[in-house]
Amino acid sequence: MTQDWDEVSFVISSNYRVAVLQRLAEGPATPSQVAEDADISISHVSRALGRLQERELVELLVSEDRRKGRVYGITDEGTAIWETIEAENLL
């Protein structure tokens, strides 16, 4: 359980990570779609995606070799963390 709370804390400590995870909880998206939907810059989205991917909360759904049209999705762990954030009203 401590692991989950560490992840929750990691996500909610950044408005950008929250926005990215919230958007991906709705369905897979490219970084530019996330940026547009969440109304944040693509650079913030890219940085947040990288950090969330390091923690296995999101994953790249296409080949690593692909430079354009990269689609990201939320992992099962990411979904569980997002559900905890919503259930505990931590937004």
Tab-separated table of N, CA and C in Angstrom:
chain	number	residue	atom	x	y	z
A	1	MET	N	0.819	-1.200	0.000
A	1	MET	CA	0.000	0.000	0.000
A	1	MET	C	0.861	1.262	0.000
A	2	THR	N	1.986	1.230	0.700
A	2	THR	CA	2.881	2.384	0.717
A	2	THR	C	3.328	2.735	-0.691
A	3	GLN	N	3.606	1.707	-1.501
A	3	GLN	CA	4.008	1.928	-2.886
A	3	GLN	C	2.945	2.737	-3.623
A	4	ASP	N	1.687	2.366	-3.458
A	4	ASP	CA	0.613	3.096	-4.122
A	4	ASP	C	0.567	4.552	-3.684
A	5	TRP	N	0.724	4.806	-2.408
A	5	TRP	CA	0.670	6.188	-1.921
A	5	TRP	C	1.875	6.981	-2.389
A	6	ASP	N	3.028	6.325	-2.544
A	6	ASP	CA	4.191	6.998	-3.121
A	6	ASP	C	3.883	7.432	-4.547
A	7	GLU	N	3.219	6.561	-5.299
A	7	GLU	CA	2.857	6.883	-6.681
A	7	GLU	C	1.798	7.984	-6.722
A	8	VAL	N	0.809	7.909	-5.845
A	8	VAL	CA	-0.223	8.953	-5.775
A	8	VAL	C	0.443	10.293	-5.496
A	9	SER	N	1.332	10.320	-4.524
A	9	SER	CA	2.046	11.549	-4.166
A	9	SER	C	2.863	12.077	-5.341
A	10	PHE	N	3.521	11.161	-6.056
A	10	PHE	CA	4.309	11.547	-7.226
A	10	PHE	C	3.420	12.228	-8.270
A	11	VAL	N	2.267	11.664	-8.536
A	11	VAL	CA	1.380	12.223	-9.566
A	11	VAL	C	0.824	13.568	-9.130
A	12	ILE	N	0.281	13.650	-7.925
A	12	ILE	CA	-0.408	14.879	-7.519
A	12	ILE	C	0.550	16.025	-7.194
A	13	SER	N	1.844	15.744	-7.128
A	13	SER	CA	2.806	16.820	-6.877
A	13	SER	C	3.080	17.655	-8.128
A	14	SER	N	2.486	17.275	-9.259
A	14	SER	CA	2.655	18.022	-10.503
A	14	SER	C	1.310	18.165	-11.215
A	15	ASN	N	0.904	19.404	-11.442
A	15	ASN	CA	-0.341	19.637	-12.183
A	15	ASN	C	-0.270	19.038	-13.581
A	16	TYR	N	0.924	19.020	-14.164
A	16	TYR	CA	1.082	18.466	-15.510
A	16	TYR	C	0.910	16.952	-15.513
A	17	ARG	N	1.484	16.271	-14.520
A	17	ARG	CA	1.303	14.820	-14.437
A	17	ARG	C	-0.165	14.478	-14.193
A	18	VAL	N	-0.831	15.262	-13.353
A	18	VAL	CA	-2.258	15.053	-13.103
A	18	VAL	C	-3.037	15.206	-14.404
A	19	ALA	N	-2.764	16.273	-15.139
A	19	ALA	CA	-3.497	16.541	-16.382
A	19	ALA	C	-3.276	15.430	-17.406
A	20	VAL	N	-2.040	14.967	-17.528
A	20	VAL	CA	-1.735	13.917	-18.495
A	20	VAL	C	-2.413	12.608	-18.099
A	21	LEU	N	-2.296	12.222	-16.838
A	21	LEU	CA	-2.904	10.969	-16.392
A	21	LEU	C	-4.426	11.041	-16.504
A	22	GLN	N	-4.993	12.183	-16.167
A	22	GLN	CA	-6.444	12.363	-16.269
A	22	GLN	C	-6.895	12.192	-17.716
A	23	ARG	N	-6.165	12.805	-18.644
A	23	ARG	CA	-6.546	12.687	-20.061
A	23	ARG	C	-6.413	11.253	-20.554
A	24	LEU	N	-5.317	10.570	-20.185
A	24	LEU	CA	-5.115	9.208	-20.652
A	24	LEU	C	-6.085	8.220	-19.995
A	25	ALA	N	-6.634	8.581	-18.844
A	25	ALA	CA	-7.653	7.740	-18.211
A	25	ALA	C	-8.911	7.681	-19.081
A	26	GLU	N	-9.084	8.688	-19.936
A	26	GLU	CA	-10.232	8.730	-20.848
A	26	GLU	C	-9.998	7.862	-22.083
A	27	GLY	N	-8.736	7.606	-22.411
A	27	GLY	CA	-8.407	6.798	-23.586
A	27	GLY	C	-7.050	7.171	-24.136
A	28	PRO	N	-6.475	6.311	-24.982
A	28	PRO	CA	-5.156	6.572	-25.568
A	28	PRO	C	-5.137	7.875	-26.366
A	29	ALA	N	-3.958	8.500	-26.424
A	29	ALA	CA	-3.821	9.768	-27.136
A	29	ALA	C	-2.367	10.031	-27.485
A	30	THR	N	-2.171	10.895	-28.475
A	30	THR	CA	-0.828	11.359	-28.810
A	30	THR	C	-0.494	12.517	-27.868
A	31	PRO	N	0.785	12.837	-27.730
A	31	PRO	CA	1.149	13.983	-26.886
A	31	PRO	C	0.453	15.280	-27.318
A	32	SER	N	0.331	15.501	-28.636
A	32	SER	CA	-0.320	16.733	-29.088
A	32	SER	C	-1.811	16.736	-28.737
A	33	GLN	N	-2.466	15.583	-28.767
A	33	GLN	CA	-3.869	15.513	-28.353
A	33	GLN	C	-4.003	15.819	-26.867
A	34	VAL	N	-3.089	15.260	-26.070
A	34	VAL	CA	-3.110	15.519	-24.627
A	34	VAL	C	-2.914	17.009	-24.371
A	35	ALA	N	-1.937	17.607	-25.051
A	35	ALA	CA	-1.645	19.033	-24.871
A	35	ALA	C	-2.863	19.889	-25.211
A	36	GLU	N	-3.508	19.554	-26.314
A	36	GLU	CA	-4.683	20.320	-26.737
A	36	GLU	C	-5.847	20.130	-25.767
A	37	ASP	N	-6.125	18.892	-25.414
A	37	ASP	CA	-7.253	18.600	-24.523
A	37	ASP	C	-7.052	19.174	-23.124
A	38	ALA	N	-5.808	19.143	-22.639
A	38	ALA	CA	-5.523	19.619	-21.283
A	38	ALA	C	-5.119	21.094	-21.254
A	39	ASP	N	-4.972	21.688	-22.448
A	39	ASP	CA	-4.581	23.094	-22.585
A	39	ASP	C	-3.258	23.400	-21.876
A	40	ILE	N	-2.262	22.549	-22.147
A	40	ILE	CA	-0.905	22.776	-21.645
A	40	ILE	C	0.084	22.587	-22.794
A	41	SER	N	1.290	23.113	-22.641
A	41	SER	CA	2.265	23.062	-23.730
A	41	SER	C	2.752	21.637	-23.967
A	42	ILE	N	3.112	21.377	-25.203
A	42	ILE	CA	3.597	20.058	-25.596
A	42	ILE	C	4.861	19.683	-24.824
A	43	SER	N	5.700	20.665	-24.502
A	43	SER	CA	6.929	20.351	-23.757
A	43	SER	C	6.602	19.835	-22.354
A	44	HIS	N	5.599	20.417	-21.718
A	44	HIS	CA	5.190	19.935	-20.393
A	44	HIS	C	4.586	18.535	-20.487
A	45	VAL	N	3.808	18.312	-21.546
A	45	VAL	CA	3.210	16.993	-21.749
A	45	VAL	C	4.300	15.952	-21.957
A	46	SER	N	5.267	16.258	-22.808
A	46	SER	CA	6.351	15.316	-23.091
A	46	SER	C	7.135	14.962	-21.836
A	47	ARG	N	7.448	15.961	-21.042
A	47	ARG	CA	8.187	15.735	-19.795
A	47	ARG	C	7.362	14.879	-18.835
A	48	ALA	N	6.082	15.203	-18.698
A	48	ALA	CA	5.205	14.445	-17.799
A	48	ALA	C	5.058	13.002	-18.278
A	49	LEU	N	4.892	12.815	-19.589
A	49	LEU	CA	4.782	11.457	-20.130
A	49	LEU	C	6.034	10.645	-19.822
A	50	GLY	N	7.190	11.262	-19.983
A	50	GLY	CA	8.446	10.564	-19.701
A	50	GLY	C	8.539	10.119	-18.254
A	51	ARG	N	8.195	11.009	-17.349
A	51	ARG	CA	8.254	10.673	-15.924
A	51	ARG	C	7.223	9.606	-15.561
A	52	LEU	N	6.017	9.718	-16.108
A	52	LEU	CA	4.976	8.722	-15.838
A	52	LEU	C	5.337	7.371	-16.449
A	53	GLN	N	5.991	7.406	-17.592
A	53	GLN	CA	6.409	6.153	-18.244
A	53	GLN	C	7.513	5.471	-17.428
A	54	GLU	N	8.426	6.250	-16.863
A	54	GLU	CA	9.483	5.688	-16.008
A	54	GLU	C	8.886	4.915	-14.833
A	55	ARG	N	7.762	5.374	-14.336
A	55	ARG	CA	7.098	4.737	-13.189
A	55	ARG	C	6.048	3.715	-13.609
A	56	GLU	N	5.997	3.454	-14.916
A	56	GLU	CA	5.084	2.458	-15.487
A	56	GLU	C	3.613	2.764	-15.216
A	57	LEU	N	3.299	4.068	-15.217
A	57	LEU	CA	1.909	4.489	-15.056
A	57	LEU	C	1.261	4.730	-16.416
A	58	VAL	N	2.092	5.016	-17.415
A	58	VAL	CA	1.636	5.114	-18.804
A	58	VAL	C	2.603	4.309	-19.657
A	59	GLU	N	2.141	3.957	-20.871
A	59	GLU	CA	2.998	3.194	-21.773
A	59	GLU	C	2.823	3.670	-23.198
A	60	LEU	N	3.885	3.503	-23.966
A	60	LEU	CA	3.848	3.795	-25.389
A	60	LEU	C	3.182	2.624	-26.078
A	61	LEU	N	2.155	2.897	-26.870
A	61	LEU	CA	1.378	1.832	-27.497
A	61	LEU	C	1.843	1.502	-28.916
A	62	VAL	N	2.824	2.253	-29.408
A	62	VAL	CA	3.385	2.004	-30.738
A	62	VAL	C	4.879	1.735	-30.589
A	63	SER	N	5.532	1.402	-31.674
A	63	SER	CA	6.956	1.099	-31.665
A	63	SER	C	7.786	2.272	-31.139
A	64	GLU	N	8.815	1.951	-30.366
A	64	GLU	CA	9.757	2.957	-29.863
A	64	GLU	C	10.415	3.726	-31.005
A	65	ASP	N	10.550	3.081	-32.165
A	65	ASP	CA	11.213	3.695	-33.316
A	65	ASP	C	10.393	4.827	-33.920
A	66	ARG	N	9.130	4.830	-33.666
A	66	ARG	CA	8.240	5.811	-34.272
A	66	ARG	C	8.464	7.192	-33.661
A	67	ARG	N	8.669	8.179	-34.502
A	67	ARG	CA	8.919	9.544	-34.023
A	67	ARG	C	7.661	10.408	-34.083
A	68	LYS	N	6.797	10.154	-35.047
A	68	LYS	CA	5.552	10.923	-35.191
A	68	LYS	C	4.380	10.003	-34.896
A	69	GLY	N	3.312	10.574	-34.381
A	69	GLY	CA	2.116	9.790	-34.122
A	69	GLY	C	2.263	8.782	-33.001
A	70	ARG	N	3.090	9.109	-32.022
A	70	ARG	CA	3.252	8.220	-30.866
A	70	ARG	C	1.976	8.256	-30.034
A	71	VAL	N	1.447	7.093	-29.736
A	71	VAL	CA	0.205	6.996	-28.970
A	71	VAL	C	0.530	6.396	-27.600
A	72	TYR	N	0.056	7.065	-26.570
A	72	TYR	CA	0.274	6.616	-25.201
A	72	TYR	C	-1.050	6.175	-24.588
A	73	GLY	N	-0.954	5.237	-23.663
A	73	GLY	CA	-2.110	4.785	-22.919
A	73	GLY	C	-1.757	4.634	-21.458
A	74	ILE	N	-2.763	4.568	-20.627
A	74	ILE	CA	-2.564	4.392	-19.190
A	74	ILE	C	-2.437	2.890	-18.905
A	75	THR	N	-1.559	2.527	-17.995
A	75	THR	CA	-1.387	1.123	-17.615
A	75	THR	C	-2.398	0.760	-16.530
A	76	ASP	N	-2.469	-0.522	-16.211
A	76	ASP	CA	-3.354	-0.953	-15.118
A	76	ASP	C	-2.954	-0.269	-13.813
A	77	GLU	N	-1.651	-0.166	-13.582
A	77	GLU	CA	-1.163	0.516	-12.370
A	77	GLU	C	-1.560	1.984	-12.390
A	78	GLY	N	-1.412	2.615	-13.544
A	78	GLY	CA	-1.812	4.016	-13.687
A	78	GLY	C	-3.297	4.205	-13.426
A	79	THR	N	-4.104	3.284	-13.926
A	79	THR	CA	-5.549	3.336	-13.698
A	79	THR	C	-5.858	3.223	-12.209
A	80	ALA	N	-5.186	2.308	-11.531
A	80	ALA	CA	-5.408	2.132	-10.087
A	80	ALA	C	-5.023	3.396	-9.323
A	81	ILE	N	-3.904	4.004	-9.697
A	81	ILE	CA	-3.458	5.236	-9.037
A	81	ILE	C	-4.460	6.353	-9.305
A	82	TRP	N	-4.913	6.470	-10.553
A	82	TRP	CA	-5.885	7.512	-10.896
A	82	TRP	C	-7.192	7.323	-10.124
A	83	GLU	N	-7.649	6.089	-10.006
A	83	GLU	CA	-8.873	5.807	-9.265
A	83	GLU	C	-8.717	6.178	-7.788
A	84	THR	N	-7.542	5.942	-7.233
A	84	THR	CA	-7.276	6.331	-5.846
A	84	THR	C	-7.316	7.845	-5.696
A	85	ILE	N	-6.694	8.543	-6.634
A	85	ILE	CA	-6.683	10.009	-6.593
A	85	ILE	C	-8.117	10.542	-6.631
A	86	GLU	N	-8.932	9.986	-7.511
A	86	GLU	CA	-10.323	10.441	-7.602
A	86	GLU	C	-11.137	10.047	-6.367
A	87	ALA	N	-10.974	8.815	-5.905
A	87	ALA	CA	-11.744	8.321	-4.762
A	87	ALA	C	-11.441	9.111	-3.493
A	88	GLU	N	-10.188	9.500	-3.336
A	88	GLU	CA	-9.778	10.237	-2.143
A	88	GLU	C	-9.925	11.742	-2.326
A	89	ASN	N	-10.456	12.156	-3.488
A	89	ASN	CA	-10.684	13.569	-3.787
A	89	ASN	C	-9.408	14.399	-3.622
A	90	LEU	N	-8.331	13.934	-4.242
A	90	LEU	CA	-7.032	14.575	-4.101
A	90	LEU	C	-6.702	15.564	-5.217
A	91	LEU	N	-7.678	15.870	-6.045
A	91	LEU	CA	-7.429	16.813	-7.146
A	91	LEU	C	-7.563	18.239	-6.695
